[in-house]
Coordinates of C-alpha atoms in Angstrom, one line a residue:
X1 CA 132.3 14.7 164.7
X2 CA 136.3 16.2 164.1
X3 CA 134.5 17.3 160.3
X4 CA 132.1 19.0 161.6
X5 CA 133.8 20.9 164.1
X6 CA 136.5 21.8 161.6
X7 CA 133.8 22.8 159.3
X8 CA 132.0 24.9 162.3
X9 CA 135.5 27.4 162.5
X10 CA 135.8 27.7 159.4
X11 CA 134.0 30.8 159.0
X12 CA 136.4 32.5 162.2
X13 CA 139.5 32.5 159.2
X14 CA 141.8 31.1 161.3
X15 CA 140.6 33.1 164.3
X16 CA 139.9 29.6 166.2
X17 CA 142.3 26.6 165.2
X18 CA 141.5 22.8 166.0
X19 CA 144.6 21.1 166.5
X20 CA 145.7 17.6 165.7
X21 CA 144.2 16.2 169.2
X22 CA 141.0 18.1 168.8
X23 CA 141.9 20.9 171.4
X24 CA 141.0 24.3 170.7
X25 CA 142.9 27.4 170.3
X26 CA 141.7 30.4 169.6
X27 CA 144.8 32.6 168.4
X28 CA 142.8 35.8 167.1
X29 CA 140.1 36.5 169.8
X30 CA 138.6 39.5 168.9
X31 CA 137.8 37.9 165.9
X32 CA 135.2 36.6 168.2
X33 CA 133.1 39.3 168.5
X34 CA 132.0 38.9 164.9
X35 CA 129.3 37.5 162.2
X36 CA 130.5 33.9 162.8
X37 CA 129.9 33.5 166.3
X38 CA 126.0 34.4 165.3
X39 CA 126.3 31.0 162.9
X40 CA 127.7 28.9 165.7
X41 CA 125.5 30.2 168.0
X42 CA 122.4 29.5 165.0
X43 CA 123.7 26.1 164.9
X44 CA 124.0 25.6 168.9
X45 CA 120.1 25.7 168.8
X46 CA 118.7 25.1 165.9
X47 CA 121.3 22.7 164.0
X48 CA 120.4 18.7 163.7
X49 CA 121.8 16.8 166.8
X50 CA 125.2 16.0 165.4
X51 CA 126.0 20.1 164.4
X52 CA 124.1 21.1 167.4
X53 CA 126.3 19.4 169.7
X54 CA 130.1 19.9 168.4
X55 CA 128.6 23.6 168.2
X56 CA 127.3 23.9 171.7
X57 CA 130.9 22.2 172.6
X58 CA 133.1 24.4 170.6
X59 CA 131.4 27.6 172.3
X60 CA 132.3 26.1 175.7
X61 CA 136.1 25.3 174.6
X62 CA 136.6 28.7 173.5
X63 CA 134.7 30.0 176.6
X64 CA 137.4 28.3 178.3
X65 CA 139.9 29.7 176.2
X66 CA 139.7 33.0 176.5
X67 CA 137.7 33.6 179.7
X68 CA 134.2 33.7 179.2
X69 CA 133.1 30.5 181.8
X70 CA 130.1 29.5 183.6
X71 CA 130.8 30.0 187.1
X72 CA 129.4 29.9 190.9
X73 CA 128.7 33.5 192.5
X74 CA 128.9 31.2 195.8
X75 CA 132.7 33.2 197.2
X76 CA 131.2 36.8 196.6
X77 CA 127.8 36.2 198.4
X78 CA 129.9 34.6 201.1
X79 CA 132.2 37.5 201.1
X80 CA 128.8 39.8 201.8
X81 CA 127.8 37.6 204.4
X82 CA 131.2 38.6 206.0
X83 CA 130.7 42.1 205.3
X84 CA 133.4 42.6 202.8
X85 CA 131.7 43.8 200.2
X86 CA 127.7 45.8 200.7
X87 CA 125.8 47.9 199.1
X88 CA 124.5 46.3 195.6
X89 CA 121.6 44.1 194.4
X90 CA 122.3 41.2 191.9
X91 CA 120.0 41.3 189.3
X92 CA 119.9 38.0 187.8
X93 CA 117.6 38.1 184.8
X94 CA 115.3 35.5 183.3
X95 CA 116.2 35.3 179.5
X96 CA 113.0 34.1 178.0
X97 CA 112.3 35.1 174.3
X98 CA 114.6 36.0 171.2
X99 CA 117.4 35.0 173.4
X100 CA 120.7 35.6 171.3
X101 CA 120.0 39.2 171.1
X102 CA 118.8 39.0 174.3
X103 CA 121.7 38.1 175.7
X104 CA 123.9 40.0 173.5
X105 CA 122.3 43.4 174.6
X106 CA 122.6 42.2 178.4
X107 CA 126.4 41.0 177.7
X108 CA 126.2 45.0 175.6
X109 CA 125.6 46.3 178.5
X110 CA 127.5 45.1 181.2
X111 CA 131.0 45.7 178.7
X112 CA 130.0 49.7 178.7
X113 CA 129.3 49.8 182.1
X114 CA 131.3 47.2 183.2
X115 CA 129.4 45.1 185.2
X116 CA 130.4 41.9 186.7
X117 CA 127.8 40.9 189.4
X118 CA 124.7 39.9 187.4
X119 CA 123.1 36.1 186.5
X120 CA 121.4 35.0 184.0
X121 CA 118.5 32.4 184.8
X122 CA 116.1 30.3 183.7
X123 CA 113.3 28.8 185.6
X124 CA 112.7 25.3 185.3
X125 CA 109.1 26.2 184.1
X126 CA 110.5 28.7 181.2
X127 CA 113.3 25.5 180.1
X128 CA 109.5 24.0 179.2
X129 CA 107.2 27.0 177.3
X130 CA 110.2 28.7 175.9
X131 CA 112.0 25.4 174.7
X132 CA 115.4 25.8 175.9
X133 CA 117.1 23.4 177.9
X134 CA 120.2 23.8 179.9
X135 CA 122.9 23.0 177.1
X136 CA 121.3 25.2 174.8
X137 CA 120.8 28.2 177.6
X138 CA 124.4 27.9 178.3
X139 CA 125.8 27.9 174.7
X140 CA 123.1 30.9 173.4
X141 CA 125.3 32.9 176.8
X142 CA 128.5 31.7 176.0
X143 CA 127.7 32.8 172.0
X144 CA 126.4 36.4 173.3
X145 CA 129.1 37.4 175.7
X146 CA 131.7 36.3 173.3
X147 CA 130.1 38.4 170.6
X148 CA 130.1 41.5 172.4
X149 CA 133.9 40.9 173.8
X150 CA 132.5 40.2 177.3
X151 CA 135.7 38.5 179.6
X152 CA 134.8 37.2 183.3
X153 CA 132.8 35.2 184.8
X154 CA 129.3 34.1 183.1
X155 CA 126.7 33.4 186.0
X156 CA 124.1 31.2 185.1
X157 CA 121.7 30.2 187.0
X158 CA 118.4 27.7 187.2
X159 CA 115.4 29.5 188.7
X160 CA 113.0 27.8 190.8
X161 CA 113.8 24.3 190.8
X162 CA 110.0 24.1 192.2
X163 CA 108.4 21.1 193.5
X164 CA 104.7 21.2 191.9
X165 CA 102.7 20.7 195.0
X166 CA 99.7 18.6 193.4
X167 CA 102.5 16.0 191.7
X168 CA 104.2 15.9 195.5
X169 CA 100.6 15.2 196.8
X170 CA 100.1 12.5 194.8
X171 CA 103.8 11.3 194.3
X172 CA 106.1 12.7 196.2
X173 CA 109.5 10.9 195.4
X174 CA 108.5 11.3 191.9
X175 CA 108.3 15.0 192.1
X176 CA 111.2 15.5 193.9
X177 CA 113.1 12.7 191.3
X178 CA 112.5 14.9 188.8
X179 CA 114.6 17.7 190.3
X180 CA 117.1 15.7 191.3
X181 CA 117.0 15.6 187.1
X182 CA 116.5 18.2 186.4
X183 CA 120.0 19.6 189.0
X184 CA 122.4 17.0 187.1
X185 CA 121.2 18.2 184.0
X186 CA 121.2 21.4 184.6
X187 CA 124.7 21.0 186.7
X188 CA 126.4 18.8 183.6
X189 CA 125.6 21.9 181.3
X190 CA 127.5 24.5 183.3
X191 CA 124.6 25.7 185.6
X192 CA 127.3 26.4 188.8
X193 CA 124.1 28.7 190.4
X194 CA 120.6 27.1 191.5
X195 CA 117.7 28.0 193.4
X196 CA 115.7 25.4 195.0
X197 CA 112.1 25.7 195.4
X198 CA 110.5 23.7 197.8
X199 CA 108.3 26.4 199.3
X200 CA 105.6 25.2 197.8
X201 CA 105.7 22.5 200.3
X202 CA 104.8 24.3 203.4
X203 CA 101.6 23.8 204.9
X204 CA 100.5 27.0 206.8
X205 CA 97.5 24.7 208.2
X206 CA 99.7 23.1 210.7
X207 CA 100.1 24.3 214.2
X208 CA 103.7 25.1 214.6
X209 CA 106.2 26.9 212.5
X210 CA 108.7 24.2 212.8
X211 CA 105.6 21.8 211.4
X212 CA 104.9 24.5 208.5
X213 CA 108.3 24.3 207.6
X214 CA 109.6 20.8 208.1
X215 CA 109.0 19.0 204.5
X216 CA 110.4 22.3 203.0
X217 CA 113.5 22.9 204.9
X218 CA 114.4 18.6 204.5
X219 CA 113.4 18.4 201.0
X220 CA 115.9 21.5 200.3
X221 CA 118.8 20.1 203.0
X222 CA 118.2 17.1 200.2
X223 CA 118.9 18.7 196.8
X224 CA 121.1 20.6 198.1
X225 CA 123.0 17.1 198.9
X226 CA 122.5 16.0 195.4
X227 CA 124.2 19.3 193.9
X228 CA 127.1 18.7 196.0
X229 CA 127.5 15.5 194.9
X230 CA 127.0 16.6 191.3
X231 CA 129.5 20.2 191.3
X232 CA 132.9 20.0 189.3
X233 CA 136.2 19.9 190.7
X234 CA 136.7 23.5 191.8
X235 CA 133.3 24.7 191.9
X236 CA 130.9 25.4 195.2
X237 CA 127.4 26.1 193.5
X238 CA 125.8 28.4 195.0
X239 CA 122.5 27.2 196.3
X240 CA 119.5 29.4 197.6
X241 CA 116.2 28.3 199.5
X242 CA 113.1 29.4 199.6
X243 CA 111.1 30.3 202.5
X244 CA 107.5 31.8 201.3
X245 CA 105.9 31.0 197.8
X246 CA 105.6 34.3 196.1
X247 CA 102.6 35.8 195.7
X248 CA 101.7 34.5 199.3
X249 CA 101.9 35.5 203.2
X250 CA 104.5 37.7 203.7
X251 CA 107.7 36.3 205.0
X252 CA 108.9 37.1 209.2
X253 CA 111.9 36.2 210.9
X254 CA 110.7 33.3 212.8
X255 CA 110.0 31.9 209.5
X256 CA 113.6 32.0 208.6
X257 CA 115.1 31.4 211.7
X258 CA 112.7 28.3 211.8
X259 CA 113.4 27.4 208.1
X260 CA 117.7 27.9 208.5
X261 CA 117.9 26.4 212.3
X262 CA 116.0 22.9 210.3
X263 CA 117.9 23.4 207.4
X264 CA 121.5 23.5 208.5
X265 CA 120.4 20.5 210.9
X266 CA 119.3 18.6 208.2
X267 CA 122.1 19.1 205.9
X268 CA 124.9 18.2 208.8
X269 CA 122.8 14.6 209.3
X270 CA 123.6 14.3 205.4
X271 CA 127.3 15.4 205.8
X272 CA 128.9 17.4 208.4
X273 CA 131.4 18.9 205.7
X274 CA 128.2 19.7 202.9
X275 CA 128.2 23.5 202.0
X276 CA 124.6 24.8 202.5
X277 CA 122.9 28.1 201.2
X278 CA 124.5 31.4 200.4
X279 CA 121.1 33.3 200.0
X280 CA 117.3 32.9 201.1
X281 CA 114.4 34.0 199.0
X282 CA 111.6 35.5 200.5
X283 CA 108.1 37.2 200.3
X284 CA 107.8 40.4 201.0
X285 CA 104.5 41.4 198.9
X286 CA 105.3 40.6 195.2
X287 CA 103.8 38.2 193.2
X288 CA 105.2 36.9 189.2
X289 CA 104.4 38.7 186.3
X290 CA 102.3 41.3 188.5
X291 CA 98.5 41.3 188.8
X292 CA 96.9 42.3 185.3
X293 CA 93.9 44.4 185.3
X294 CA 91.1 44.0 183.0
X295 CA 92.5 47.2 180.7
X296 CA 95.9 45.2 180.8
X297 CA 97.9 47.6 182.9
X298 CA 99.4 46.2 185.8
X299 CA 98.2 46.6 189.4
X300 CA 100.3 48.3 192.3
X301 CA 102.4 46.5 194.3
X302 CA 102.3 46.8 198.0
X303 CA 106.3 46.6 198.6
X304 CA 107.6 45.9 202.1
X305 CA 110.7 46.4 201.7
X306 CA 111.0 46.8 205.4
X307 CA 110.9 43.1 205.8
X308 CA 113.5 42.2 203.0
X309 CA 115.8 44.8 205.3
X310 CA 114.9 42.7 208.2
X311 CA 116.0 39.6 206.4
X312 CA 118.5 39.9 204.7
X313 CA 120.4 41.5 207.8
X314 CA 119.7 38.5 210.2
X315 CA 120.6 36.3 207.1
X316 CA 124.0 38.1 206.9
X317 CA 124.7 38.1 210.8
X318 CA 123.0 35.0 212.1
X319 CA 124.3 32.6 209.1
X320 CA 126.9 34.1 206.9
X321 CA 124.4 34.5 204.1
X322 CA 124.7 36.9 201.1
X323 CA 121.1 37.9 202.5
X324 CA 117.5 38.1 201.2
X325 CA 116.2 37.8 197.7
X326 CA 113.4 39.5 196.3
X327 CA 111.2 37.9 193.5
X328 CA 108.6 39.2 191.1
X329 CA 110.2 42.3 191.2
X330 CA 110.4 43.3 187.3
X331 CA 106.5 44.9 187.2
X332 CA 107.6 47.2 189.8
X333 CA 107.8 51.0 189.1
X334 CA 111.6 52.3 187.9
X335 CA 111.9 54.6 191.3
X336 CA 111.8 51.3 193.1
X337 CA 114.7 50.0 191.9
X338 CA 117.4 51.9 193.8
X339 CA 115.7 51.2 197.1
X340 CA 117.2 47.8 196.9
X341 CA 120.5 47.9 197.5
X342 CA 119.5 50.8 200.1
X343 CA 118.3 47.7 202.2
X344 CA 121.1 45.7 201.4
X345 CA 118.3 43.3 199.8
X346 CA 121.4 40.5 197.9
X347 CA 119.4 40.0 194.5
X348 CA 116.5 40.2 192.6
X349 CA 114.9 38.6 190.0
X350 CA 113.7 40.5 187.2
X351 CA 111.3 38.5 183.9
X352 CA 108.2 39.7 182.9
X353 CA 109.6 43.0 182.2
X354 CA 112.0 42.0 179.2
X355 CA 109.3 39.6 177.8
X356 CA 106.8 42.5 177.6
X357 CA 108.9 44.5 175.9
X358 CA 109.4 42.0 173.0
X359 CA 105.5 42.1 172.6
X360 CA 104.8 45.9 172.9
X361 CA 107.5 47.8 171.7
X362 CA 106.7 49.8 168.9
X363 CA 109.2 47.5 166.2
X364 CA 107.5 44.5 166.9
X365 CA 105.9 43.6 163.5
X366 CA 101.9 43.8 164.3
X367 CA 101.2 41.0 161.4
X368 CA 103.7 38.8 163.8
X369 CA 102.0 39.6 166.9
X370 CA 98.9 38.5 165.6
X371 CA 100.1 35.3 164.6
X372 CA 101.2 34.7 168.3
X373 CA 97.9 35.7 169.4
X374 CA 95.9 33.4 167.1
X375 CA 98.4 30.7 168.3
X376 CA 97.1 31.1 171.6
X377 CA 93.3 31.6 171.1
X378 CA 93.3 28.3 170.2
X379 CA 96.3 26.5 172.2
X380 CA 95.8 28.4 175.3
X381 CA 91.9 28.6 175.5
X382 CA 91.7 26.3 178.6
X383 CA 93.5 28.9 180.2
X384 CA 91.1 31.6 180.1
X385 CA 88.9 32.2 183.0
X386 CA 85.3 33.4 182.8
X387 CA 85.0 37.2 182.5
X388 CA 88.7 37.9 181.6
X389 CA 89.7 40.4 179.2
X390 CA 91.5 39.5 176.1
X391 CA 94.5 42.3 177.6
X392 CA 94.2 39.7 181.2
X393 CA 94.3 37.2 178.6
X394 CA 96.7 37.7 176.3
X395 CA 99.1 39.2 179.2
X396 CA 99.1 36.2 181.1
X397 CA 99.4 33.4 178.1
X398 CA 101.8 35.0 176.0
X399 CA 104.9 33.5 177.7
X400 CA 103.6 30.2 176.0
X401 CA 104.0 31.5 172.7
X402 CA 107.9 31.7 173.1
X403 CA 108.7 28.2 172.6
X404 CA 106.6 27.2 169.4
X405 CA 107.8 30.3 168.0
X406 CA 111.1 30.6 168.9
X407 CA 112.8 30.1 165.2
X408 CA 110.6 33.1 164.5
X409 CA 111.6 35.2 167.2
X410 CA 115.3 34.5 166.1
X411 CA 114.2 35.2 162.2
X412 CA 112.7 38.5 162.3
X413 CA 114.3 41.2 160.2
X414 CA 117.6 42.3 161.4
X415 CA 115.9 45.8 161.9
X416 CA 113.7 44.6 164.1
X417 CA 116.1 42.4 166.4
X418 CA 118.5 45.6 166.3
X419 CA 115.5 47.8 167.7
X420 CA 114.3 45.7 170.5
X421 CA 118.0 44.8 171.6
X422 CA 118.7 48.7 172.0
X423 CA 115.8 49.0 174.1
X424 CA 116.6 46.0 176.2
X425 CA 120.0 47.6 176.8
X426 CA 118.4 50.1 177.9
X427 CA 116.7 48.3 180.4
X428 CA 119.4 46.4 181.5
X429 CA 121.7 49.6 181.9
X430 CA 119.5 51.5 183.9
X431 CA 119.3 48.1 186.4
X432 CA 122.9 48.1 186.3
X433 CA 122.9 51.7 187.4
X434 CA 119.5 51.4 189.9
X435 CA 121.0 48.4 191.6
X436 CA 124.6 49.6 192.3
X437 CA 126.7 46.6 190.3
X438 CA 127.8 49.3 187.5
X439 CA 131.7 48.9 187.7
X440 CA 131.4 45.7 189.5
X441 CA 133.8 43.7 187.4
X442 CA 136.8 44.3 189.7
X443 CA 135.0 43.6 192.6
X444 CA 133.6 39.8 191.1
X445 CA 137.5 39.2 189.4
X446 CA 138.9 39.5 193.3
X447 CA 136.0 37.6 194.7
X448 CA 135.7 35.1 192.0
X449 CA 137.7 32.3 190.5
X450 CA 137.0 30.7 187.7
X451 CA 138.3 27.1 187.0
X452 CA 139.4 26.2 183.9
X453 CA 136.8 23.5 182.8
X454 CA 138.0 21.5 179.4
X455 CA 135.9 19.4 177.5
X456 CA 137.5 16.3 175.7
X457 CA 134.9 16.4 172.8
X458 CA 131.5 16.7 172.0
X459 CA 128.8 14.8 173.8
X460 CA 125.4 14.2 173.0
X461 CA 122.8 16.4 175.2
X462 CA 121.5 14.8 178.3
X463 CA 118.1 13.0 178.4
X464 CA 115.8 16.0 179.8
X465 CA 114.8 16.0 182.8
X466 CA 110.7 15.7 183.5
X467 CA 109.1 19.1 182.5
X468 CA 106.5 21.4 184.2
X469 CA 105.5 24.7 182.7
X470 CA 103.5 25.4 185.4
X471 CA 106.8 25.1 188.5
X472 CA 107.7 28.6 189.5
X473 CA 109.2 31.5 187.5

């Protein structure tokens, strides 16, 4: 393995040394933010197991080295809950397709603007229809900010750790075995940030809140047990619950206070000293991806953004929380955007947005497009309800197309890649600016400390965890 990783610097020119014992120096760093970073990020994903894994180590080492490491936003949401800090919403940002250059525009971004409080995320359905597992999600970051001389703390984040409701029917301490999976895999790979998802699990049939609520509010006191018990030395991952699935009822305040009041009861019975929740999602009229009409524009949404200003106010006064989180928020029209951290709403989740872009834009190659499209005619057609459009279609399966092409997504001309990573920084500037976290480096560097995390050597990935491309997004 020693060959291999000597073989992986060799292209830095002495920029990154590996000494006698293995450890790694990097004596030239902004060396870093050059071609060879993109062939150890290359070989990070796509390299056999051996070269994928020194690769995926030596990104973390030199992470390490020279400040770019996965950490927990847990001390600055607690540091809103106290009211030292207001008056920003955390975008954290699904990174599904062409990730590198994804990543390298978002990581673009935040260096001119110099942004600090943002997360990058993957849902635990997207780790299965884009094909990227934790390890890999973390090394592609690691590779991005390092190219584009990014320094602070990387935030990433597993999205929706769901529990599938039919699989809990029929087996519930399967379902929930597999997140407990899914966390130490995710957890093990540098994921310091997680939501859990047990939303699904509430039963508006029942007759009391407290009854609706119940097997959510355990079930989450429960993982959020199991991450505890799985966090590094140093590290208090931040955890957020969920209180209403997206896309259903709206969300009230005796649905949180009955959710929290169970919740921190629950957690205490598992260990008076356990850390609970910095955050609560909630629904406030959104739904994920938006609602496609049959010429493939995207419905309105009906916002109610008083009830996330509600929320996320009792969250801060009542329980210390960071405050309310808003999902499926990435259809929404720009002028939205800045009303967020108007109501002090503490982040938002933002996907479809960035994945419809790689589709439409105008450099997307319309001989690749097709391809995808005849991909899922035929691999998606179970999918298509009666009377749907091929826009309703198309809009709705693409995000299955990202795994099985994913090479190609990474291959296309460098022309290409360069075009639709401009026009994702542009999308991610104009968040930055909409949600108030421009110029929030300083703020996460005074809130947020890092530990210094070394790796011995190279390990092979972790089994994965049980997949489900149909959990939340």
């Amino acid at each position: 393995m020693q060959d291999i990783v000597h073989k992986l610097v060799r292209p830095f020119g002495g920029a990154v040394s590996v000494g006698a014992d293995g450890a790694i120096a990097v004596p030239k760093p902004a060396t870093l933010a050059g071609p060879a970073t993109d062939q150890l990020a290359d070989a990070a994903v796509f390299g056999d197991a051996a070269w994928r894994d020194a690769a995926r180590w030596l990104l973390w080492e030199i992470g390490q080295v020279v400040g770019v490491r996965p950490a927990s936003i847990h001390d600055l949401y607690i540091a809103r809950g106290q009211g030292k800090v207001h008056g920003f919403t955390v975008p954290a940002i699904n990174i599904r397709g062409m990730a590198y250059d994804s990543a390298r525009a978002l990581f673009r971004a935040a260096v001119k603007r110099q942004a600090g409080a943002f997360i990058c995320e993957i849902a635990r359905s997207e780790m299965a229809y884009t094909d990227q597992r934790p390890a890999e999600y973390v090394a592609v970051l690691i590779a991005a900010a390092l190219r584009e001389g990014f320094r602070g703390p990387v935030f990433v984040q597993g999205d929706h750790f769901q529990a599938n409701a039919k699989k809990y029917a029929a087996d519930p301490e399967g379902e929930i075995g597999a997140i407990k999976a899914l966390i130490k895999e995710a957890v093990a790979a540098g994921f310091y940030n997680i939501d859990i998802d047990t939303s699904t699990l509430v039963d508006l049939k029942l007759p009391t809140l407290d009854a609706q609520q119940k097997v959510n509010y355990e079930r989450a006191a429960e993982l959020t047990a199991v991450i505890r018990a799985e966090e590094p030395e140093g590290v208090t991952v931040s955890v957020g619950a969920e209180i209403g699935e997206v896309g259903g009822k709206n969300s009230t305040l005796e649905d949180q206070h009955v959710f929290m009041d169970g919740y921190v009861r629950a957690l205490k019975a598992r260990g008076a000293a356990l850390v609970g929740v910095s955050k609560i999602s909630v629904q406030t009229g959104t739904s994920h991806g938006g609602v496609v009409l049959p010429d493939g524009s995207i419905a309105d949404v009906t916002l109610d953004l008083d009830v996330l200003k509600t929320l996320s106010d009792d969250a801060r006064k009542r329980y210390g929380m960071a405050g309310a989180v808003q999902h499926g928020a990435s259809t929404l029209p720009p002028e939205a955007f800045v009303r967020f951290p108007e109501v002090e709403a503490a982040e938002i989740h933002l996907a479809t947005a960035f994945q419809s872009l790689l589709y439409d834009h105008e450099a997307t190659p319309a001989a690749f497009k097709a391809k995808l499209y005849d991909w899922l005619r035929e691999n998606a057609a179970n999918e298509r309800k009666a009377g749907e459009t091929d826009e309703q279609f198309f809009y709705k399966t693409r995000k299955k197309a990202l795994g099985p092409f994913k090479k190609d997504f990474w291959s296309l001309p460098e022309a290409v890649r360069g075009a639709l990573g401009d026009a994702l920084e542009d999308q991610f500037s104009f968040l930055f600016e909409a949600l108030k976290v421009s110029h929030s480096a300083e703020m996460v560097a005074r809130h947020v400390k890092a530990p210094v995390l070394r790796r011995s050597e190279p390990a092979a990935a972790m089994a994965a965890a049980p997949d489900d491309a149909e959990a939340g997004e």
